[in-house]
PDB file of C-alpha atoms and ligand atoms in Angstrom:
ATOM      1  CA  MET A   1      51.860  49.361  98.892  1.00  0.00           C
ATOM      2  CA  THR A   2      51.343  45.788  97.647  1.00  0.00           C
ATOM      3  CA  ASP A   3      54.132  43.482  96.535  1.00  0.00           C
ATOM      4  CA  GLU A   4      53.022  42.766  92.951  1.00  0.00           C
ATOM      5  CA  PRO A   5      54.831  39.701  91.558  1.00  0.00           C
ATOM      6  CA  GLN A   6      57.268  40.816  88.855  1.00  0.00           C
ATOM      7  CA  PRO A   7      56.648  39.376  85.372  1.00  0.00           C
ATOM      8  CA  ILE A   8      59.106  36.591  84.575  1.00  0.00           C
ATOM      9  CA  ARG A   9      61.404  37.469  81.669  1.00  0.00           C
ATOM     10  CA  TRP A  10      61.909  34.295  79.624  1.00  0.00           C
ATOM     11  CA  PRO A  11      64.904  34.063  77.242  1.00  0.00           C
ATOM     12  CA  ALA A  12      62.693  32.792  74.411  1.00  0.00           C
ATOM     13  CA  GLU A  13      64.679  34.527  71.654  1.00  0.00           C
ATOM     14  CA  ALA A  14      68.063  33.323  72.960  1.00  0.00           C
ATOM     15  CA  ILE A  15      66.780  29.755  73.213  1.00  0.00           C
ATOM     16  CA  TRP A  16      65.278  29.902  69.743  1.00  0.00           C
ATOM     17  CA  GLN A  17      68.560  31.214  68.291  1.00  0.00           C
ATOM     18  CA  ALA A  18      70.566  28.488  70.003  1.00  0.00           C
ATOM     19  CA  VAL A  19      68.264  25.658  68.947  1.00  0.00           C
ATOM     20  CA  GLU A  20      66.623  26.477  65.598  1.00  0.00           C
ATOM     21  CA  PRO A  21      69.716  25.933  63.391  1.00  0.00           C
ATOM     22  CA  SER A  22      69.878  22.297  64.472  1.00  0.00           C
ATOM     23  CA  LEU A  23      66.100  21.852  64.785  1.00  0.00           C
ATOM     24  CA  PRO A  24      64.368  23.602  61.854  1.00  0.00           C
ATOM     25  CA  GLY A  25      60.799  24.722  62.519  1.00  0.00           C
ATOM     26  CA  PHE A  26      61.439  24.922  66.294  1.00  0.00           C
ATOM     27  CA  THR A  27      59.199  27.326  68.233  1.00  0.00           C
ATOM     28  CA  VAL A  28      59.114  28.535  71.832  1.00  0.00           C
ATOM     29  CA  GLU A  29      55.873  29.250  73.642  1.00  0.00           C
ATOM     30  CA  VAL A  30      55.367  30.489  77.208  1.00  0.00           C
ATOM     31  CA  LEU A  31      51.964  30.272  78.895  1.00  0.00           C
ATOM     32  CA  PRO A  32      51.029  31.887  82.212  1.00  0.00           C
ATOM     33  CA  GLU A  33      48.919  28.853  83.141  1.00  0.00           C
ATOM     34  CA  ILE A  34      47.915  25.435  81.801  1.00  0.00           C
ATOM     35  CA  ASP A  35      46.830  22.161  83.370  1.00  0.00           C
ATOM     36  CA  SER A  36      49.985  20.344  82.292  1.00  0.00           C
ATOM     37  CA  THR A  37      52.469  21.125  79.537  1.00  0.00           C
ATOM     38  CA  ASN A  38      52.715  17.404  78.730  1.00  0.00           C
ATOM     39  CA  SER A  39      48.928  17.029  78.466  1.00  0.00           C
ATOM     40  CA  GLU A  40      48.735  20.122  76.263  1.00  0.00           C
ATOM     41  CA  LEU A  41      51.364  18.899  73.775  1.00  0.00           C
ATOM     42  CA  MET A  42      49.793  15.430  73.650  1.00  0.00           C
ATOM     43  CA  ARG A  43      46.360  17.041  72.976  1.00  0.00           C
ATOM     44  CA  ARG A  44      47.828  19.205  70.213  1.00  0.00           C
ATOM     45  CA  PHE A  45      49.527  16.229  68.577  1.00  0.00           C
ATOM     46  CA  ARG A  46      46.355  14.119  68.687  1.00  0.00           C
ATOM     47  CA  GLY A  47      44.326  17.084  67.373  1.00  0.00           C
ATOM     48  CA  SER A  48      46.707  17.430  64.428  1.00  0.00           C
ATOM     49  CA  LEU A  49      46.517  13.770  63.419  1.00  0.00           C
ATOM     50  CA  ALA A  50      44.175  14.566  60.533  1.00  0.00           C
ATOM     51  CA  ILE A  51      46.720  16.999  59.078  1.00  0.00           C
ATOM     52  CA  PRO A  52      49.366  15.064  57.183  1.00  0.00           C
ATOM     53  CA  SER A  53      52.134  17.531  58.009  1.00  0.00           C
ATOM     54  CA  GLN A  54      55.171  16.930  60.160  1.00  0.00           C
ATOM     55  CA  ALA A  55      54.746  17.731  63.834  1.00  0.00           C
ATOM     56  CA  ASP A  56      57.041  20.733  64.297  1.00  0.00           C
ATOM     57  CA  PRO A  57      59.296  20.741  67.336  1.00  0.00           C
ATOM     58  CA  VAL A  58      58.022  22.966  70.129  1.00  0.00           C
ATOM     59  CA  LEU A  59      59.088  24.047  73.591  1.00  0.00           C
ATOM     60  CA  LEU A  60      56.137  24.806  75.840  1.00  0.00           C
ATOM     61  CA  VAL A  61      56.893  26.524  79.147  1.00  0.00           C
ATOM     62  CA  ALA A  62      54.207  27.107  81.778  1.00  0.00           C
ATOM     63  CA  GLU A  63      54.619  29.533  84.646  1.00  0.00           C
ATOM     64  CA  ARG A  64      51.929  27.638  86.540  1.00  0.00           C
ATOM     65  CA  GLN A  65      50.532  24.130  86.080  1.00  0.00           C
ATOM     66  CA  THR A  66      47.163  23.431  87.656  1.00  0.00           C
ATOM     67  CA  ALA A  67      47.332  19.649  87.144  1.00  0.00           C
ATOM     68  CA  GLY A  68      51.013  18.809  86.719  1.00  0.00           C
ATOM     69  CA  ARG A  69      51.607  15.100  86.238  1.00  0.00           C
ATOM     70  CA  GLY A  70      54.449  12.912  87.467  1.00  0.00           C
ATOM     71  CA  ARG A  71      55.471   9.318  86.770  1.00  0.00           C
ATOM     72  CA  LEU A  72      53.312   6.406  87.864  1.00  0.00           C
ATOM     73  CA  GLY A  73      50.147   8.551  87.873  1.00  0.00           C
ATOM     74  CA  ARG A  74      51.417  10.868  90.613  1.00  0.00           C
ATOM     75  CA  ASN A  75      50.852  14.633  90.824  1.00  0.00           C
ATOM     76  CA  TRP A  76      53.644  17.114  90.259  1.00  0.00           C
ATOM     77  CA  GLN A  77      53.478  20.209  92.460  1.00  0.00           C
ATOM     78  CA  SER A  78      55.147  23.436  91.385  1.00  0.00           C
ATOM     79  CA  SER A  79      54.960  27.171  92.005  1.00  0.00           C
ATOM     80  CA  PRO A  80      55.491  30.138  89.629  1.00  0.00           C
ATOM     81  CA  GLY A  81      59.149  31.210  89.804  1.00  0.00           C
ATOM     82  CA  GLY A  82      59.885  28.568  92.457  1.00  0.00           C
ATOM     83  CA  SER A  83      59.892  25.842  89.805  1.00  0.00           C
ATOM     84  CA  LEU A  84      60.634  25.484  86.132  1.00  0.00           C
ATOM     85  CA  THR A  85      58.055  23.404  84.261  1.00  0.00           C
ATOM     86  CA  PHE A  86      58.235  22.760  80.541  1.00  0.00           C
ATOM     87  CA  SER A  87      57.743  20.151  77.844  1.00  0.00           C
ATOM     88  CA  LEU A  88      59.555  19.615  74.616  1.00  0.00           C
ATOM     89  CA  GLY A  89      57.564  17.990  71.806  1.00  0.00           C
ATOM     90  CA  LEU A  90      59.304  16.644  68.722  1.00  0.00           C
ATOM     91  CA  ALA A  91      59.306  13.813  66.215  1.00  0.00           C
ATOM     92  CA  LEU A  92      62.250  11.496  66.809  1.00  0.00           C
ATOM     93  CA  GLU A  93      63.505   8.495  64.874  1.00  0.00           C
ATOM     94  CA  PRO A  94      66.165   6.934  67.068  1.00  0.00           C
ATOM     95  CA  VAL A  95      67.902   3.723  66.080  1.00  0.00           C
ATOM     96  CA  ASP A  96      66.565   2.292  69.343  1.00  0.00           C
ATOM     97  CA  TRP A  97      64.269   3.922  71.912  1.00  0.00           C
ATOM     98  CA  SER A  98      65.744   2.200  74.972  1.00  0.00           C
ATOM     99  CA  GLY A  99      67.310   4.603  77.419  1.00  0.00           C
ATOM    100  CA  LEU A 100      65.700   7.820  76.143  1.00  0.00           C
ATOM    101  CA  SER A 101      64.481   8.989  79.559  1.00  0.00           C
ATOM    102  CA  LEU A 102      67.907   8.274  81.095  1.00  0.00           C
ATOM    103  CA  VAL A 103      69.504  10.484  78.453  1.00  0.00           C
ATOM    104  CA  VAL A 104      67.248  13.368  79.484  1.00  0.00           C
ATOM    105  CA  GLY A 105      68.357  12.997  83.119  1.00  0.00           C
ATOM    106  CA  ILE A 106      72.028  12.761  82.145  1.00  0.00           C
ATOM    107  CA  SER A 107      71.736  15.887  80.025  1.00  0.00           C
ATOM    108  CA  LEU A 108      70.082  17.930  82.790  1.00  0.00           C
ATOM    109  CA  ALA A 109      72.569  16.755  85.401  1.00  0.00           C
ATOM    110  CA  GLU A 110      75.561  17.566  83.193  1.00  0.00           C
ATOM    111  CA  SER A 111      74.267  21.046  82.344  1.00  0.00           C
ATOM    112  CA  LEU A 112      73.577  21.911  85.981  1.00  0.00           C
ATOM    113  CA  ASP A 113      76.665  20.241  87.461  1.00  0.00           C
ATOM    114  CA  PRO A 114      79.359  19.561  84.832  1.00  0.00           C
ATOM    115  CA  LEU A 115      81.831  18.133  87.369  1.00  0.00           C
ATOM    116  CA  ALA A 116      79.391  15.514  88.706  1.00  0.00           C
ATOM    117  CA  GLY A 117      80.163  16.624  92.250  1.00  0.00           C
ATOM    118  CA  THR A 118      76.665  17.318  93.512  1.00  0.00           C
ATOM    119  CA  ILE A 119      74.002  15.992  91.156  1.00  0.00           C
ATOM    120  CA  GLY A 120      73.252  12.299  90.885  1.00  0.00           C
ATOM    121  CA  LEU A 121      70.740  10.204  88.954  1.00  0.00           C
ATOM    122  CA  LYS A 122      68.354   7.637  90.317  1.00  0.00           C
ATOM    123  CA  TRP A 123      67.259   5.160  87.633  1.00  0.00           C
ATOM    124  CA  PRO A 124      65.360   5.668  85.455  1.00  0.00           C
ATOM    125  CA  ASN A 125      65.374   9.433  85.440  1.00  0.00           C
ATOM    126  CA  ASP A 126      65.117  11.191  88.781  1.00  0.00           C
ATOM    127  CA  VAL A 127      67.645  13.951  89.227  1.00  0.00           C
ATOM    128  CA  TRP A 128      68.865  14.098  92.813  1.00  0.00           C
ATOM    129  CA  LEU A 129      71.063  16.340  94.899  1.00  0.00           C
ATOM    130  CA  ARG A 130      73.602  13.987  96.426  1.00  0.00           C
ATOM    131  CA  SER A 131      73.752  13.774 100.205  1.00  0.00           C
ATOM    132  CA  GLY A 132      75.683  16.660 101.679  1.00  0.00           C
ATOM    133  CA  HIS A 133      78.800  16.345 103.781  1.00  0.00           C
ATOM    134  CA  LYS A 134      76.840  17.437 106.846  1.00  0.00           C
ATOM    135  CA  GLY A 135      74.851  14.216 106.695  1.00  0.00           C
ATOM    136  CA  GLU A 136      71.901  15.677 104.765  1.00  0.00           C
ATOM    137  CA  PRO A 137      69.986  12.999 102.847  1.00  0.00           C
ATOM    138  CA  GLU A 138      69.672  12.870  99.065  1.00  0.00           C
ATOM    139  CA  ARG A 139      66.888  15.091  97.827  1.00  0.00           C
ATOM    140  CA  LYS A 140      65.016  15.106  94.528  1.00  0.00           C
ATOM    141  CA  LEU A 141      65.837  18.123  92.366  1.00  0.00           C
ATOM    142  CA  ALA A 142      63.996  17.397  89.131  1.00  0.00           C
ATOM    143  CA  GLY A 143      61.611  14.901  87.557  1.00  0.00           C
ATOM    144  CA  ILE A 144      61.091  13.778  83.970  1.00  0.00           C
ATOM    145  CA  LEU A 145      57.969  12.423  82.311  1.00  0.00           C
ATOM    146  CA  VAL A 146      58.387  11.030  78.775  1.00  0.00           C
ATOM    147  CA  GLU A 147      55.290  10.223  76.719  1.00  0.00           C
ATOM    148  CA  THR A 148      54.976   9.170  73.086  1.00  0.00           C
ATOM    149  CA  ALA A 149      52.295   8.953  70.410  1.00  0.00           C
ATOM    150  CA  ASN A 150      52.331   7.512  66.896  1.00  0.00           C
ATOM    151  CA  ARG A 151      51.238   8.841  63.520  1.00  0.00           C
ATOM    152  CA  GLY A 152      51.813   6.208  60.877  1.00  0.00           C
ATOM    153  CA  ASP A 153      55.545   5.520  60.932  1.00  0.00           C
ATOM    154  CA  GLN A 154      56.239   8.718  62.793  1.00  0.00           C
ATOM    155  CA  ARG A 155      56.674   8.726  66.556  1.00  0.00           C
ATOM    156  CA  TYR A 156      56.161  11.961  68.449  1.00  0.00           C
ATOM    157  CA  VAL A 157      57.703  12.316  71.866  1.00  0.00           C
ATOM    158  CA  VAL A 158      56.813  14.729  74.649  1.00  0.00           C
ATOM    159  CA  ILE A 159      59.542  15.197  77.229  1.00  0.00           C
ATOM    160  CA  GLY A 160      58.193  16.927  80.318  1.00  0.00           C
ATOM    161  CA  ILE A 161      60.617  18.324  82.863  1.00  0.00           C
ATOM    162  CA  GLY A 162      60.009  19.846  86.281  1.00  0.00           C
ATOM    163  CA  ILE A 163      62.973  21.405  88.095  1.00  0.00           C
ATOM    164  CA  ASN A 164      62.797  22.823  91.617  1.00  0.00           C
ATOM    165  CA  ILE A 165      64.446  26.231  91.504  1.00  0.00           C
ATOM    166  CA  ALA A 166      63.876  27.855  94.918  1.00  0.00           C
ATOM    167  CA  PRO A 167      63.501  26.207  98.333  1.00  0.00           C
ATOM    168  CA  LEU A 168      60.002  24.968  98.943  1.00  0.00           C
ATOM    169  CA  GLU A 169      58.322  26.582 101.912  1.00  0.00           C
ATOM    170  CA  LEU A 170      57.189  23.610 103.931  1.00  0.00           C
ATOM    171  CA  ASP A 171      54.116  23.899 106.069  1.00  0.00           C
ATOM    172  CA  PHE A 172      55.722  22.594 109.275  1.00  0.00           C
ATOM    173  CA  GLU A 173      52.438  22.802 111.190  1.00  0.00           C
ATOM    174  CA  ALA A 174      50.816  20.427 108.704  1.00  0.00           C
ATOM    175  CA  HIS A 175      53.677  17.977 109.312  1.00  0.00           C
ATOM    176  CA  ALA A 176      53.817  18.459 113.085  1.00  0.00           C
ATOM    177  CA  ASN A 177      52.713  14.876 113.774  1.00  0.00           C
ATOM    178  CA  ALA A 178      54.883  13.243 111.122  1.00  0.00           C
ATOM    179  CA  LEU A 179      56.766  10.222 112.472  1.00  0.00           C
ATOM    180  CA  THR A 180      59.876  10.818 110.382  1.00  0.00           C
ATOM    181  CA  ALA A 181      61.709  14.059 109.691  1.00  0.00           C
ATOM    182  CA  VAL A 182      60.187  16.020 106.810  1.00  0.00           C
ATOM    183  CA  VAL A 183      62.901  16.653 104.239  1.00  0.00           C
ATOM    184  CA  PRO A 184      62.274  19.467 101.745  1.00  0.00           C
ATOM    185  CA  PRO A 185      63.141  18.654  98.121  1.00  0.00           C
ATOM    186  CA  GLY A 186      66.429  19.852  96.680  1.00  0.00           C
ATOM    187  CA  CYS A 187      66.537  22.916  94.445  1.00  0.00           C
ATOM    188  CA  VAL A 188      68.857  24.593  91.946  1.00  0.00           C
ATOM    189  CA  GLN A 189      69.422  27.510  94.326  1.00  0.00           C
ATOM    190  CA  ASP A 190      70.956  25.077  96.849  1.00  0.00           C
ATOM    191  CA  LEU A 191      73.798  24.821  94.331  1.00  0.00           C
ATOM    192  CA  ALA A 192      73.715  28.223  92.647  1.00  0.00           C
ATOM    193  CA  PRO A 193      71.726  30.848  94.568  1.00  0.00           C
ATOM    194  CA  GLU A 194      71.832  33.271  91.609  1.00  0.00           C
ATOM    195  CA  GLN A 195      70.005  30.897  89.228  1.00  0.00           C
ATOM    196  CA  ASP A 196      66.332  31.431  88.501  1.00  0.00           C
ATOM    197  CA  ALA A 197      63.825  29.627  86.267  1.00  0.00           C
ATOM    198  CA  PRO A 198      64.646  31.539  83.025  1.00  0.00           C
ATOM    199  CA  SER A 199      68.438  31.227  83.394  1.00  0.00           C
ATOM    200  CA  THR A 200      68.095  27.532  84.247  1.00  0.00           C
ATOM    201  CA  LEU A 201      66.005  26.941  81.127  1.00  0.00           C
ATOM    202  CA  LEU A 202      68.644  28.631  78.969  1.00  0.00           C
ATOM    203  CA  LYS A 203      71.325  26.540  80.649  1.00  0.00           C
ATOM    204  CA  VAL A 204      69.694  23.149  80.047  1.00  0.00           C
ATOM    205  CA  LEU A 205      67.655  23.371  76.835  1.00  0.00           C
ATOM    206  CA  PRO A 206      70.239  23.718  74.002  1.00  0.00           C
ATOM    207  CA  GLN A 207      72.331  20.891  75.479  1.00  0.00           C
ATOM    208  CA  LEU A 208      69.222  18.742  75.862  1.00  0.00           C
ATOM    209  CA  ILE A 209      68.459  19.090  72.139  1.00  0.00           C
ATOM    210  CA  GLN A 210      72.040  18.140  71.274  1.00  0.00           C
ATOM    211  CA  ASP A 211      71.921  15.094  73.533  1.00  0.00           C
ATOM    212  CA  LEU A 212      68.583  13.988  72.064  1.00  0.00           C
ATOM    213  CA  GLN A 213      70.030  14.245  68.580  1.00  0.00           C
ATOM    214  CA  GLY A 214      73.087  12.249  69.688  1.00  0.00           C
ATOM    215  CA  PHE A 215      70.768   9.626  71.162  1.00  0.00           C
ATOM    216  CA  ALA A 216      68.707   9.470  67.955  1.00  0.00           C
ATOM    217  CA  GLN A 217      71.875   8.819  65.959  1.00  0.00           C
ATOM    218  CA  PHE A 218      73.864   6.510  68.228  1.00  0.00           C
ATOM    219  CA  GLY A 219      71.411   5.130  70.814  1.00  0.00           C
ATOM    220  CA  PHE A 220      72.094   4.866  74.532  1.00  0.00           C
ATOM    221  CA  SER A 221      75.491   3.151  74.565  1.00  0.00           C
ATOM    222  CA  PRO A 222      77.594   6.390  74.400  1.00  0.00           C
ATOM    223  CA  PHE A 223      75.642   7.581  77.459  1.00  0.00           C
ATOM    224  CA  GLN A 224      76.226   4.463  79.574  1.00  0.00           C
ATOM    225  CA  ALA A 225      79.471   5.693  81.167  1.00  0.00           C
ATOM    226  CA  ARG A 226      77.993   9.180  81.661  1.00  0.00           C
ATOM    227  CA  PHE A 227      75.114   7.647  83.617  1.00  0.00           C
ATOM    228  CA  ALA A 228      77.540   5.531  85.679  1.00  0.00           C
ATOM    229  CA  ARG A 229      79.391   8.656  86.907  1.00  0.00           C
ATOM    230  CA  ARG A 230      76.202   9.850  88.593  1.00  0.00           C
ATOM    231  CA  ASP A 231      74.403   6.616  89.423  1.00  0.00           C
ATOM    232  CA  VAL A 232      73.291   7.032  93.046  1.00  0.00           C
ATOM    233  CA  LEU A 233      71.929   3.473  93.297  1.00  0.00           C
ATOM    234  CA  SER A 234      75.031   1.591  92.219  1.00  0.00           C
ATOM    235  CA  GLY A 235      76.223  -0.811  94.915  1.00  0.00           C
ATOM    236  CA  ARG A 236      73.205  -0.166  97.104  1.00  0.00           C
ATOM    237  CA  THR A 237      70.452  -2.525  98.115  1.00  0.00           C
ATOM    238  CA  VAL A 238      67.293  -1.633  96.257  1.00  0.00           C
ATOM    239  CA  GLN A 239      63.744  -2.814  96.254  1.00  0.00           C
ATOM    240  CA  VAL A 240      62.046  -2.976  92.856  1.00  0.00           C
ATOM    241  CA  LEU A 241      58.273  -2.604  93.081  1.00  0.00           C
ATOM    242  CA  ARG A 242      56.216  -3.602  90.042  1.00  0.00           C
ATOM    243  CA  GLY A 243      52.526  -3.856  90.924  1.00  0.00           C
ATOM    244  CA  ALA A 244      52.302  -6.514  93.642  1.00  0.00           C
ATOM    245  CA  ASP A 245      55.768  -7.877  92.724  1.00  0.00           C
ATOM    246  CA  THR A 246      58.789  -6.966  94.819  1.00  0.00           C
ATOM    247  CA  VAL A 247      62.403  -7.902  94.161  1.00  0.00           C
ATOM    248  CA  ALA A 248      65.327  -6.876  96.358  1.00  0.00           C
ATOM    249  CA  GLY A 249      68.966  -6.994  95.420  1.00  0.00           C
ATOM    250  CA  GLU A 250      72.097  -5.000  94.773  1.00  0.00           C
ATOM    251  CA  ALA A 251      71.961  -2.338  92.054  1.00  0.00           C
ATOM    252  CA  CYS A 252      74.785  -2.964  89.587  1.00  0.00           C
ATOM    253  CA  GLY A 253      74.488  -0.013  87.219  1.00  0.00           C
ATOM    254  CA  VAL A 254      72.837   0.011  83.802  1.00  0.00           C
ATOM    255  CA  ASN A 255      73.610  -1.995  80.658  1.00  0.00           C
ATOM    256  CA  GLU A 256      74.221  -0.568  77.173  1.00  0.00           C
ATOM    257  CA  ALA A 257      70.453  -0.319  76.588  1.00  0.00           C
ATOM    258  CA  GLY A 258      69.843   1.584  79.848  1.00  0.00           C
ATOM    259  CA  ALA A 259      68.241  -1.340  81.735  1.00  0.00           C
ATOM    260  CA  LEU A 260      68.888  -1.352  85.487  1.00  0.00           C
ATOM    261  CA  LEU A 261      70.888  -4.381  86.604  1.00  0.00           C
ATOM    262  CA  VAL A 262      69.815  -5.762  89.971  1.00  0.00           C
ATOM    263  CA  HIS A 263      71.689  -8.696  91.413  1.00  0.00           C
ATOM    264  CA  THR A 264      69.481 -10.940  93.545  1.00  0.00           C
ATOM    265  CA  PRO A 265      70.215 -14.323  95.131  1.00  0.00           C
ATOM    266  CA  ALA A 266      68.510 -15.857  92.082  1.00  0.00           C
ATOM    267  CA  GLY A 267      70.844 -14.099  89.631  1.00  0.00           C
ATOM    268  CA  MET A 268      71.059 -10.855  87.667  1.00  0.00           C
ATOM    269  CA  ASN A 269      67.786  -9.125  86.724  1.00  0.00           C
ATOM    270  CA  GLU A 270      67.515  -6.563  83.926  1.00  0.00           C
ATOM    271  CA  ILE A 271      64.816  -4.042  84.793  1.00  0.00           C
ATOM    272  CA  THR A 272      63.555  -2.299  81.686  1.00  0.00           C
ATOM    273  CA  SER A 273      60.071  -1.092  82.425  1.00  0.00           C
ATOM    274  CA  SER A 274      59.765   2.483  83.627  1.00  0.00           C
ATOM    275  CA  GLU A 275      56.485   1.457  85.284  1.00  0.00           C
ATOM    276  CA  VAL A 276      58.426   0.320  88.321  1.00  0.00           C
ATOM    277  CA  SER A 277      59.346   2.158  91.450  1.00  0.00           C
ATOM    278  CA  ILE A 278      62.876   1.720  92.812  1.00  0.00           C
ATOM    279  CA  ARG A 279      63.580   2.304  96.470  1.00  0.00           C
ATOM    280  CA  PRO A 280      67.039   2.339  97.981  1.00  0.00           C
ATOM    281  CA  LEU A 281      66.851   0.500 101.302  1.00  0.00           C
ATOM    282  CA  SER A 282      68.654   1.711 104.373  1.00  0.00           C
ATOM    283  CA  VAL A 283      68.984   0.372 107.884  1.00  0.00           C
ATOM    284  CA  ASP A 284      69.200   2.804 110.819  1.00  0.00           C
ATOM    285  CA  GLY A 285      70.003   5.594 108.416  1.00  0.00           C
ATOM    286  CA  ALA A 286      73.032   3.688 107.076  1.00  0.00           C
ATOM    287  CA  GLU A 287      73.258   2.138 103.629  1.00  0.00           C
ATOM    288  CA  ALA A 288      72.128  -1.465 103.547  1.00  0.00           C
ATOM    289  CA  ARG A 289      74.265  -3.884 101.516  1.00  0.00           C
ATOM    290  CA  VAL A 290      73.027  -7.166 100.139  1.00  0.00           C
ATOM    291  CA  ALA A 291      74.073 -10.088 102.305  1.00  0.00           C
ATOM    292  CA  PRO A 292      76.541 -12.266 100.426  1.00  0.00           C
ATOM    293  CA  HIS A 293      74.817 -15.342  99.059  1.00  0.00           C
ATOM    294  CA  SER A 294      76.556 -18.621  98.443  1.00  0.00           C
ATOM    295  CA  GLY A 295      77.085 -19.175  94.750  1.00  0.00           C
ATOM    296  CA  ALA A 296      75.661 -15.779  93.739  1.00  0.00           C
ATOM    297  CA  ARG A 297      78.280 -13.342  92.434  1.00  0.00           C
ATOM    298  CA  PRO A 298      77.585  -9.664  93.236  1.00  0.00           C
ATOM    299  CA  CYS A 299      77.932  -7.023  90.507  1.00  0.00           C
TER     300      CYS A 299
HETATM  301  C1  LIG B 301      58.268  12.645  88.089  1.00  0.00           C
HETATM  302  O1  LIG B 301      59.334  12.737  88.682  1.00  0.00           O
HETATM  303  O2  LIG B 301      57.340  11.966  88.552  1.00  0.00           O
HETATM  304  C2  LIG B 301      58.088  13.351  86.776  1.00  0.00           C
HETATM  305  C3  LIG B 301      57.668  14.789  86.965  1.00  0.00           C
HETATM  306  C4  LIG B 301      57.503  15.528  85.653  1.00  0.00           C
HETATM  307  C5  LIG B 301      56.929  16.899  85.839  1.00  0.00           C
HETATM  308  C6  LIG B 301      56.927  17.719  84.576  1.00  0.00           C
HETATM  309  S1  LIG B 301      56.542  19.410  84.872  1.00  0.00           S
HETATM  310  C7  LIG B 301      56.372  19.690  83.164  1.00  0.00           C
HETATM  311  C8  LIG B 301      55.686  18.490  82.582  1.00  0.00           C
HETATM  312  N1  LIG B 301      54.241  18.639  82.677  1.00  0.00           N
HETATM  313  C9  LIG B 301      53.694  17.747  83.521  1.00  0.00           C
HETATM  314  O3  LIG B 301      52.493  17.662  83.786  1.00  0.00           O
HETATM  315  N2  LIG B 301      54.641  16.951  84.000  1.00  0.00           N
HETATM  316  C10 LIG B 301      55.957  17.282  83.487  1.00  0.00           C
END
């Protein structure tokens, strides 16, 4: 007897019912396989440019991505059932676009962990499992890739989300010669073993739409305190890498536009570009703190 994989039962109807009243024209589509849900929605939008109709909001879920994309040109690996991969495409007209990707992270974190006990956010939008009490390190739980395209005055946004659901089976033989310990990524089942990809989608999607609509109306400032509750970088020494440029300093939270504040000996820097990579620095496994600098006031 062979162990045939069971078909995944997606709650498409329940999601549609929860979302459509506040997002008219919304549709849900599930594909067994695609290169990347973000690439597919961007292709569809560009292909529809000649048609002067509104781009209807769509949720595209893929059970398998053959060329999933991450931030900064990286790949995004996932496995059917072991990960949840989807993109939401919609036209948005926010008062100000700054902070959009942070809002997505805040929304996911709050849906998965309302009490802010276990899920943190690493600017701009990585969702992390906080370090455990047994000394486990922080581990990435989900990633977000936001892309936009224009049609006249209209701006279409594709919000791609990848969430690890089940523990990744690491190939320990392949890592046998690694110099540092290989840490598997975090997953939803570390927090809630009964959750699977469909139930996680139902848990996060309606709230995400509400938060996006709140952002479109009021901008990032109402989300600033919500980010601060989960900010895993705050007070830590970070290294900001932008191309060949590197700045190190103490992370001091985000401002009302969602820019990361990094205090360096030369003063406070506001980091706005998402094309940067932020690394928390640690020394001997302990948190590194910025050395006090004469005349420079920390956060
Ligand atoms: C990151 O952390 O680098 C962002 C990862 C984003 C991955 C998701 S999975 C669904 C959507 N389709 C993609 O190709 N990427 C995003």
